[in-house]
Short mmCIF file of C-alpha atoms in Angstrom, two decimals:
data_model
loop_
_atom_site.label_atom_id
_atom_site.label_comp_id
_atom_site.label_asym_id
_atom_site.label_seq_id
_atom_site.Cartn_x
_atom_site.Cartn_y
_atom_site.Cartn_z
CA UNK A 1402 21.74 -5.84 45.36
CA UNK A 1403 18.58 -7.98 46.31
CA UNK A 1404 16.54 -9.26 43.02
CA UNK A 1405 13.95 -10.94 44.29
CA UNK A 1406 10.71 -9.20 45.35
CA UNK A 1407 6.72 -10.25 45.37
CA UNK A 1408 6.09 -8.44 42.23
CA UNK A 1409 2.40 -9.43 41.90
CA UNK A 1410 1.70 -11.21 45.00
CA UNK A 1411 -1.74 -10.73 44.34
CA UNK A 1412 -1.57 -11.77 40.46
CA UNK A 1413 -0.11 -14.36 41.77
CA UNK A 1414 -2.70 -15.63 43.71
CA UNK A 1415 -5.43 -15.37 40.46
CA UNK A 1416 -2.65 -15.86 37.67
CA UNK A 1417 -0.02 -18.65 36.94
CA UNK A 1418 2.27 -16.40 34.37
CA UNK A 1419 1.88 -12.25 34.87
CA UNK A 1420 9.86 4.77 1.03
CA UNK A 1421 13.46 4.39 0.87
CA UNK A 1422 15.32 7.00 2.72
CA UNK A 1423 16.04 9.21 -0.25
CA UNK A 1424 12.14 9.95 -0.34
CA UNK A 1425 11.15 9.98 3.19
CA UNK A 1426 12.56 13.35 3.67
CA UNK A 1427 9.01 15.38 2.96
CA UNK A 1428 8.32 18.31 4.32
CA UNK A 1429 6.35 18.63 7.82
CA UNK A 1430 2.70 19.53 7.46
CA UNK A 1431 2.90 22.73 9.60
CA UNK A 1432 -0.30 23.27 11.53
CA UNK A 1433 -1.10 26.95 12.46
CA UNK A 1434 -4.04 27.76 14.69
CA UNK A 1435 -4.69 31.67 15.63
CA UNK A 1436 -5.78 30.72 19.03
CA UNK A 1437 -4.75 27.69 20.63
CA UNK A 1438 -7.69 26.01 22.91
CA UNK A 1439 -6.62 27.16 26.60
CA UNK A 1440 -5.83 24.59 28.82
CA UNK A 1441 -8.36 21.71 29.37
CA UNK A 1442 -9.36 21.62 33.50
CA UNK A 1443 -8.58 17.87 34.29
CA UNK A 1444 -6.94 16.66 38.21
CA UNK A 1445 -5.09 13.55 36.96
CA UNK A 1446 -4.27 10.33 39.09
CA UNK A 1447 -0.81 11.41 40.51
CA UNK A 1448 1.66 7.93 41.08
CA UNK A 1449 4.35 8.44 43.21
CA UNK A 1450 7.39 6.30 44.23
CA UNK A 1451 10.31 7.24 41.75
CA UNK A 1452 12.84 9.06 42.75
CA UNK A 1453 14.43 10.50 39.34
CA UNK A 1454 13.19 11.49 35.95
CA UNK A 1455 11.65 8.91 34.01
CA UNK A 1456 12.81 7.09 31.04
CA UNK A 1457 9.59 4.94 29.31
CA UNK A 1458 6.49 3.50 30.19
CA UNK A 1459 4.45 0.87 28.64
CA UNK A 1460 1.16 -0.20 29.19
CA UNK A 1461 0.33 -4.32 29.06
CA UNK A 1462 -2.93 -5.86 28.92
CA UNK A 1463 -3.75 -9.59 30.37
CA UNK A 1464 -6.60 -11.11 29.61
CA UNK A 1465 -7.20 -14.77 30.54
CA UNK A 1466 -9.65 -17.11 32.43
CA UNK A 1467 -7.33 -16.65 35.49
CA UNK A 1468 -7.17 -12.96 35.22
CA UNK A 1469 -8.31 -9.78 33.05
CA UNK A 1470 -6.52 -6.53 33.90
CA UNK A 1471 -4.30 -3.72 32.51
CA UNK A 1472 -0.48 -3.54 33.86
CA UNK A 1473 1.55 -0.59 33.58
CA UNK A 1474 5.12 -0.82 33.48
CA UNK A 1475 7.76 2.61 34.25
CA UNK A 1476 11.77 3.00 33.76
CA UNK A 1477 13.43 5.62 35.46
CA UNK A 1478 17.49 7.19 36.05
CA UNK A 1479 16.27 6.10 39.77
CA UNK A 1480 17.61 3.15 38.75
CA UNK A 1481 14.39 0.70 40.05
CA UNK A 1482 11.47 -0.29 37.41
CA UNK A 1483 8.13 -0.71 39.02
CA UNK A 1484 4.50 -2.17 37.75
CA UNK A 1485 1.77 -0.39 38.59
CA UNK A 1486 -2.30 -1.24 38.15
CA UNK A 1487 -3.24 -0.05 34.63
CA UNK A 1488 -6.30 1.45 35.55
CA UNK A 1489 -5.99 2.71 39.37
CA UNK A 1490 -1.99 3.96 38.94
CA UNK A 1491 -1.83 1.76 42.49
CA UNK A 1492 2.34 0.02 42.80
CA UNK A 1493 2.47 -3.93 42.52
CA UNK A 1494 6.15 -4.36 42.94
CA UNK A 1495 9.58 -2.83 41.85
CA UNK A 1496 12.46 -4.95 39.91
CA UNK A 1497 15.49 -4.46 42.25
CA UNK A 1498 18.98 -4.83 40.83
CA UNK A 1499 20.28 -3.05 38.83
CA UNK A 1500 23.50 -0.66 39.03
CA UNK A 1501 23.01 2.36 36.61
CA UNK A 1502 19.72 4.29 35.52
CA UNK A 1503 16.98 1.72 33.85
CA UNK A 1504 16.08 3.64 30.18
CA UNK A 1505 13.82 1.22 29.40
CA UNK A 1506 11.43 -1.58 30.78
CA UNK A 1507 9.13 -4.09 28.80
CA UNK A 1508 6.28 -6.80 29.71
CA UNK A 1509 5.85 -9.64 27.08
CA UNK A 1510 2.47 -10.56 26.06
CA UNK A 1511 1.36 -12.79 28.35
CA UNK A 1512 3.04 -10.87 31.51
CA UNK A 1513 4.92 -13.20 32.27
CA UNK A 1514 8.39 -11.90 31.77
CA UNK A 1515 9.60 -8.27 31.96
CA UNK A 1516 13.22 -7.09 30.33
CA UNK A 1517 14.81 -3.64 31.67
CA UNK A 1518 17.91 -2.13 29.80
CA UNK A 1519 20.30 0.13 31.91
CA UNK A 1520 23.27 2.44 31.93
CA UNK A 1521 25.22 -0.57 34.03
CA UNK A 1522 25.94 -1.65 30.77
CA UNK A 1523 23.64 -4.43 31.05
CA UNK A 1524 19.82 -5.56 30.07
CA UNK A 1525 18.20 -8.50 32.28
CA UNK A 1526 15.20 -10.76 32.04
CA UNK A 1527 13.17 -11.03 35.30
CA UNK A 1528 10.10 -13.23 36.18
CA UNK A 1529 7.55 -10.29 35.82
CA UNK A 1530 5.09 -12.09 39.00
CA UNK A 1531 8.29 -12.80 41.97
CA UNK A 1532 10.67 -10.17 40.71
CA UNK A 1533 13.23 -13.15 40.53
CA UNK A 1534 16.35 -11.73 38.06
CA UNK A 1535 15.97 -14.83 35.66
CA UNK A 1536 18.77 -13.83 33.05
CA UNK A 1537 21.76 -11.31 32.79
CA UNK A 1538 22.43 -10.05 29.12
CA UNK A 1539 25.76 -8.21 29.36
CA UNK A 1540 26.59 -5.55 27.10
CA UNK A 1541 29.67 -3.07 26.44
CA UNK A 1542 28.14 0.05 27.00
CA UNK A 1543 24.96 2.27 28.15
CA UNK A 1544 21.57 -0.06 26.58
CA UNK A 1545 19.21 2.29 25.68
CA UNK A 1546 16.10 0.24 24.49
CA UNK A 1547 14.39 -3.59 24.38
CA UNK A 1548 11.42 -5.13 22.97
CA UNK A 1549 9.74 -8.42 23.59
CA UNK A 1550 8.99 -10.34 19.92
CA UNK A 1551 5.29 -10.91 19.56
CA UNK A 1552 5.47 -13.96 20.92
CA UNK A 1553 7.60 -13.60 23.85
CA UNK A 1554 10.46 -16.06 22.60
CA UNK A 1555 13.47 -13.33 21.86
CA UNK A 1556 13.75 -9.71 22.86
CA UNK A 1557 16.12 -7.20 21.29
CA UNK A 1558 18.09 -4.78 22.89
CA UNK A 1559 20.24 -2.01 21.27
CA UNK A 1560 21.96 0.87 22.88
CA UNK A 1561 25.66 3.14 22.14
CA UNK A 1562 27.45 0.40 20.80
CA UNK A 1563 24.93 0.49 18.02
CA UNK A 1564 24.29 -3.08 17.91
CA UNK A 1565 21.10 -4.46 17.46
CA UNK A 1566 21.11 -7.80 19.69
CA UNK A 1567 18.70 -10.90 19.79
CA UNK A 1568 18.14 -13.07 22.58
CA UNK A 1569 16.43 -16.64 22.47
CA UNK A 1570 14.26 -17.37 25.52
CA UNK A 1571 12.06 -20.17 23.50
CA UNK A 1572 13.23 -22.39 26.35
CA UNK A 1573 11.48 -22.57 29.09
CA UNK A 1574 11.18 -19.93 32.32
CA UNK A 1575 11.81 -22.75 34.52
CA UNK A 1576 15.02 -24.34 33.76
CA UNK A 1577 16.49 -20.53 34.27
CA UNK A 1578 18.83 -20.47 36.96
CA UNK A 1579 18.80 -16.84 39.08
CA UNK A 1580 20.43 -14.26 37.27
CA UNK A 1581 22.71 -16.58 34.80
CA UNK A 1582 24.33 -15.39 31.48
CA UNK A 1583 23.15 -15.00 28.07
CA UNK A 1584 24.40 -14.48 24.78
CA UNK A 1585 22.67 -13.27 22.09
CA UNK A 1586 21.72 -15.51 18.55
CA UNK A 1587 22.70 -12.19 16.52
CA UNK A 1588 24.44 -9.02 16.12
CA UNK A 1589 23.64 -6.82 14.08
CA UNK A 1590 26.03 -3.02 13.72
CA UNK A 1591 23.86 -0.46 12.70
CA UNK A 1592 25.49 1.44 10.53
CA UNK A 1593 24.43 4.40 7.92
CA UNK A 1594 25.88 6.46 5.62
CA UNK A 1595 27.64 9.85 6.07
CA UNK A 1596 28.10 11.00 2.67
CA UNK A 1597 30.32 10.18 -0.79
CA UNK A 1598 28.19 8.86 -3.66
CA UNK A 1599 26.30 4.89 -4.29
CA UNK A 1600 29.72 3.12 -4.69
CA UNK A 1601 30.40 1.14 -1.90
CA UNK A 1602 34.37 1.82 -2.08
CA UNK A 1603 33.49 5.91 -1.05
CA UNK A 1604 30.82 5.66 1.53
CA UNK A 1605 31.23 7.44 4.64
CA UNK A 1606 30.76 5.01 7.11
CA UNK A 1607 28.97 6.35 10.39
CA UNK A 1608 28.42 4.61 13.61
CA UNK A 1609 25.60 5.41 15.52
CA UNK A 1610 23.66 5.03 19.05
CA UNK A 1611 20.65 2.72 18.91
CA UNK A 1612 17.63 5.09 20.71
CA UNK A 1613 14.54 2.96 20.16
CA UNK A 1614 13.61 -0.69 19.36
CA UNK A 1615 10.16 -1.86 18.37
CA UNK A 1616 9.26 -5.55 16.54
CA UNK A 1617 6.81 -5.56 14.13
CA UNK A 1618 6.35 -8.83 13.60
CA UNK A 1619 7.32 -12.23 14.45
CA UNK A 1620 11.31 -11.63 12.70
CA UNK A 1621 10.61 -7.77 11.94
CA UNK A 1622 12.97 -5.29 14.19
CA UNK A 1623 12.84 -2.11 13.73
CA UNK A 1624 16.10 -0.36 15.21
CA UNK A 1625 15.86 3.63 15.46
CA UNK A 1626 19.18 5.65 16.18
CA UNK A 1627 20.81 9.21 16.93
CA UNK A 1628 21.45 10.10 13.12
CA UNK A 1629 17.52 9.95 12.61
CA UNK A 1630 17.91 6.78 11.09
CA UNK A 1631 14.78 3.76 11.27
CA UNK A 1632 16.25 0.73 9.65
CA UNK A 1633 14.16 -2.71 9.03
CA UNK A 1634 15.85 -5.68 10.03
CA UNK A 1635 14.68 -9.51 9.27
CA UNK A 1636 16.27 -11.28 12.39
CA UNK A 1637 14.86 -14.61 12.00
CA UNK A 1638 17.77 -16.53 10.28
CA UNK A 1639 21.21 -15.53 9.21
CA UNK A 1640 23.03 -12.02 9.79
CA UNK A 1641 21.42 -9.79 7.51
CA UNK A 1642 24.03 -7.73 5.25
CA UNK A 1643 21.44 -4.86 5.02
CA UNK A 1644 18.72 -3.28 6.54
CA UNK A 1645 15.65 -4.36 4.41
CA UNK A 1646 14.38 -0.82 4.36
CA UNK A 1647 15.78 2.70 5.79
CA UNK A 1648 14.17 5.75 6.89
CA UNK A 1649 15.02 9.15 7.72
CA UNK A 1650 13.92 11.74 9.89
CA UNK A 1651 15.12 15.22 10.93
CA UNK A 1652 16.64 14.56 14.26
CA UNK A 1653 17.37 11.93 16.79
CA UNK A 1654 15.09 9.51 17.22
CA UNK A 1655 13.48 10.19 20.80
CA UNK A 1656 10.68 7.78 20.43
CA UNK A 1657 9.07 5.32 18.62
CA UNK A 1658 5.18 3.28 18.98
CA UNK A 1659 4.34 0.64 17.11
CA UNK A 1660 0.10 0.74 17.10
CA UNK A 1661 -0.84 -2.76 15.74
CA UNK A 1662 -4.55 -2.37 15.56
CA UNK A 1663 -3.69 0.41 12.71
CA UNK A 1664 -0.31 -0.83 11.57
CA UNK A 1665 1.04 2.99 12.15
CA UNK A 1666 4.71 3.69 13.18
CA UNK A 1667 4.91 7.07 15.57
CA UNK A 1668 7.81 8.75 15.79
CA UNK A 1669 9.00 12.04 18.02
CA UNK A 1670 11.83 13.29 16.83
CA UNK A 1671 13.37 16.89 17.11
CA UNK A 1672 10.34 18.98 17.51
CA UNK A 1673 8.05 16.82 15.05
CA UNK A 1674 6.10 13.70 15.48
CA UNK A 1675 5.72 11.53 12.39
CA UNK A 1676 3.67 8.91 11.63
CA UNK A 1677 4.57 6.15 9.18
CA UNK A 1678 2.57 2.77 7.24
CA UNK A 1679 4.10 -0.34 8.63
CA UNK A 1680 3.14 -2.45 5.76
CA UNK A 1681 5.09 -2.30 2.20
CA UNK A 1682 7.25 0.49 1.59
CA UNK A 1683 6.45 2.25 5.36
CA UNK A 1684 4.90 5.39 3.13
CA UNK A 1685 5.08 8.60 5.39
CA UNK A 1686 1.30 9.60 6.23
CA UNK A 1687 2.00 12.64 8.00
CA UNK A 1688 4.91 15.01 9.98
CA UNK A 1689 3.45 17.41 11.89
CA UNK A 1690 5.81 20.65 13.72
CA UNK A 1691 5.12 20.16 17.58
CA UNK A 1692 5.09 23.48 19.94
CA UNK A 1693 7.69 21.63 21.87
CA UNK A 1694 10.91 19.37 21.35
CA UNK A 1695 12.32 15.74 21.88
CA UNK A 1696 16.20 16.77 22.06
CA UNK A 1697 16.34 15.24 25.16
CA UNK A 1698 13.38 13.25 26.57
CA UNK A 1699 9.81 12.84 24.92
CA UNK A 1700 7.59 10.96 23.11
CA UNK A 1701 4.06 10.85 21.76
CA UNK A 1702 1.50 8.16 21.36
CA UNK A 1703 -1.29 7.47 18.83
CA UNK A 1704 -4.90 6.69 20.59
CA UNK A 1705 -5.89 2.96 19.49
CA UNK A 1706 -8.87 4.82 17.40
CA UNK A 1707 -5.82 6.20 15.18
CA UNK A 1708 -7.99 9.63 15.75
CA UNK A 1709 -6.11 11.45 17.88
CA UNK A 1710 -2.56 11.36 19.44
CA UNK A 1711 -1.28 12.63 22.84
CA UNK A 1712 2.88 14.37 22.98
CA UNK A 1713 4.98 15.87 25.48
CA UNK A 1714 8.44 17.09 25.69
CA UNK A 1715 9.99 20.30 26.44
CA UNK A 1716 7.70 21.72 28.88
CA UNK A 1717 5.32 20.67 31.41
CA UNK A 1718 2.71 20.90 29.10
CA UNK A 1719 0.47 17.51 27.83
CA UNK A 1720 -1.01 18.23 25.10
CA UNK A 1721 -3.17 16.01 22.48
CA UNK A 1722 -3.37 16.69 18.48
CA UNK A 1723 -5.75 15.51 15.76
CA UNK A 1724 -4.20 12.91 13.37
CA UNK A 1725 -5.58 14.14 10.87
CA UNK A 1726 -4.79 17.75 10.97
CA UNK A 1727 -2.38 18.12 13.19
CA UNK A 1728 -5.07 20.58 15.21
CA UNK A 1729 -4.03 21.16 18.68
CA UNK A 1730 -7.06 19.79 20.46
CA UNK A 1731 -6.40 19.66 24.30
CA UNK A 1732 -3.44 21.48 26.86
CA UNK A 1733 -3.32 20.07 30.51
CA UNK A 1734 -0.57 20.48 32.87
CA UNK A 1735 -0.17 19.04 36.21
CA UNK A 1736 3.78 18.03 36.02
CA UNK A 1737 6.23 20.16 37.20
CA UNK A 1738 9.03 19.10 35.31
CA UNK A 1739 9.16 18.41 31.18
CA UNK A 1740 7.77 15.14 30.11
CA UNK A 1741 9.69 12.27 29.74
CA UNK A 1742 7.13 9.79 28.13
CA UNK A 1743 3.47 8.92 27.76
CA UNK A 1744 1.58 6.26 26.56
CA UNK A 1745 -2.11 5.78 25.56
CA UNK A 1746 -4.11 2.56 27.59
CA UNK A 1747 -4.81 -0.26 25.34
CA UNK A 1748 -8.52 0.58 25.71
CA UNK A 1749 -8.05 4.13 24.96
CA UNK A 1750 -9.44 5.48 28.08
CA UNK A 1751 -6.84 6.98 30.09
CA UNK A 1752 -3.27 7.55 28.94
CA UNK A 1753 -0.27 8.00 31.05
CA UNK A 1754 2.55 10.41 31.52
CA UNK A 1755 6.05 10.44 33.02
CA UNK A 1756 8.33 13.58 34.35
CA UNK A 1757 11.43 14.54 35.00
CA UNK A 1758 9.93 15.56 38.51
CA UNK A 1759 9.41 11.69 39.19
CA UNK A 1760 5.21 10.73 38.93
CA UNK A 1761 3.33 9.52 36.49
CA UNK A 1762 0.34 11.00 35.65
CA UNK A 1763 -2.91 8.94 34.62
CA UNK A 1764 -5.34 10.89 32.46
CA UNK A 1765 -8.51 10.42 31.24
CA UNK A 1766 -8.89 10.76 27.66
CA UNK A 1767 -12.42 11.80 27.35
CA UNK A 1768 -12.56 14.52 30.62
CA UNK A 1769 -16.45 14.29 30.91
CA UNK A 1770 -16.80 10.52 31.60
#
């Protein structure tokens, strides 16, 4: 299959580069409200041009002297990634190559490189401005998840092996040759514990599926998996012999958002989203029962005001919650399918959704401006 495409031919043109888990387990704050606010009247942006439910979105702001705008990235089972404009939902270009549905898709910082991860049993590395496949990571099985460190120079994948990988790309874009191999620095097997007491000789052992990947920091991973598990990993020298901290959650993990402006963790999971400190002992600030689930596709985001937060799942219902309380705030639909994903705009202003019927939705988060 073709890999090269004019992603951003007109970028291009303006741009050069594009607690421990013992103690985590509190109860939910269950939020009951006699009558929930009807649905809010609101005729989102509707974005076409997937074919098949999607997987993840991300939003990516670039602001330079060349150029100052807000990207939005989408991975769907359709098996083709696109970037869209932030702000108008309009299509830039679509990453063409891969054999097996794309689960998720990533910008670095500077938007210069994107990374998908795919059922083909493979992640890749593409120039995020020509669509040029710049490096092939294979992998043994279905990759779930990757994550571009803050500074762009590794990205972490993880997937059903339940290996946490890291890639080097400190070396420059340039001296890539089209869609070469690359192995990873580090492997990490995520691994947790399935019963027997503290001695190491009678631990259960338990291997599990790697759902969601999200650095925190410079050598900070955090690696969330199917047995609810969020374990910290330091990846910047050595193979770490444990996690440096592990939490638990109910369910699978179905998604996870790093905010750093607050240093929050979300987390949708089951049918409750949680939100935990990233700094010290990643203290659990609140768990909150959802009207909907995450078995199988979801996700909620946490407005860059740390205010309110926006969650969909089960049905084709959006709806956005206090953070506070927990208070069911706003109800729009407009999908016809569940939702997949969403993600709040780095500004705060809009916030997008994706279906299993296809589109994203953009929405505006305050309906009267």
């Amino acid at each position: 299959a073709s890999t090269t495409m004019a992603i951003r031919s007109v970028a291009a043109t303006t741009k050069t580069y594009l607690q421990p888990s013992s103690s985590i387990m509190a109860a939910a704050t269950t939020v009951t409200s006699p009558t929930p606010p009807p649905p809010t009247r609101q005729i989102p942006i509707v974005c076409p041009g997937h074919t098949r439910p999607l997987a993840e979105l991300q939003f990516c702001q670039i602001s330079s002297e060349e150029e100052d705008r807000t990207l939005l990235v989408s991975a769907c089972h359709d098996k083709l990634p696109m970037m869209r404009d932030g702000m108008t939902g309009d299509w830039i270009g679509t990453w063409s190559g891969h054999k097996g549905a794309v689960w998720s898709c990533r910008l670095d910082r500077s938007g210069n490189l994107a990374a998908t991860a795919s059922g083909d049993f493979s992640a890749k590395v593409w120039d995020a401005i020509t669509g040029q496949a710049l490096w092939e990571l294979p992998h043994k099985h279905i990759v779930k998840s990757c994550d571009f460190s803050p500074d762009s120079k590794k990205l972490a994948t993880g997937g059903h092996e339940g290996i946490l990988r890291i890639y080097d790309f400190a070396e420059k874009v340039t001296s890539a040759k089209a869609g070469q191999k690359k192995d990873p620095i580090l492997e990490i097997e995520q691994i947790v514990n399935n019963g027997g007491d503290e001695s190491s000789s009678s631990k259960k052992k338990k291997k599990v599926a790697i759902t969601k990947l999200v650095w925190i920091g410079r050598g900070t991973v955090l690696a969330a998996d199917s047995s609810g598990s969020i374990q910290r990993w330091k990846v910047e020298s050595g193979i770490p012999t444990k996690p440096l901290l592990s939490l638990q959650v109910h369910a699978e993990v179905r998604d996870m958002e790093f905010s750093e402006y607050q240093q929050i963790l979300t987390v949708a999971a089951g049918s409750k989203v949680y939100f935990f400190e990233t700094e010290g002992d990643m203290k659990l600030l609140h768990a909150y029962d959802m009207p909907i689930h995450f078995r199988d596709e979801g996700g909620a985001s946490l407005h860059p005001s740390g205010k309110k937060f926006v969650a969909g799942g089960s049905d084709l219902w959006v709806r956005v919650f206090d953070f506070e309380t927990g208070q069911q705030l706003e109800c729009h639909k407009g999908h016809h399918g569940p939702i997949r994903c969403c993600r709040y705009a780095p500004d705060g202003k809009t916030y997008a959704t994706g279906s299993e019927d296809g589109t994203i939705r953009l929405w505006k988060t305050d309906v009267l401006e």
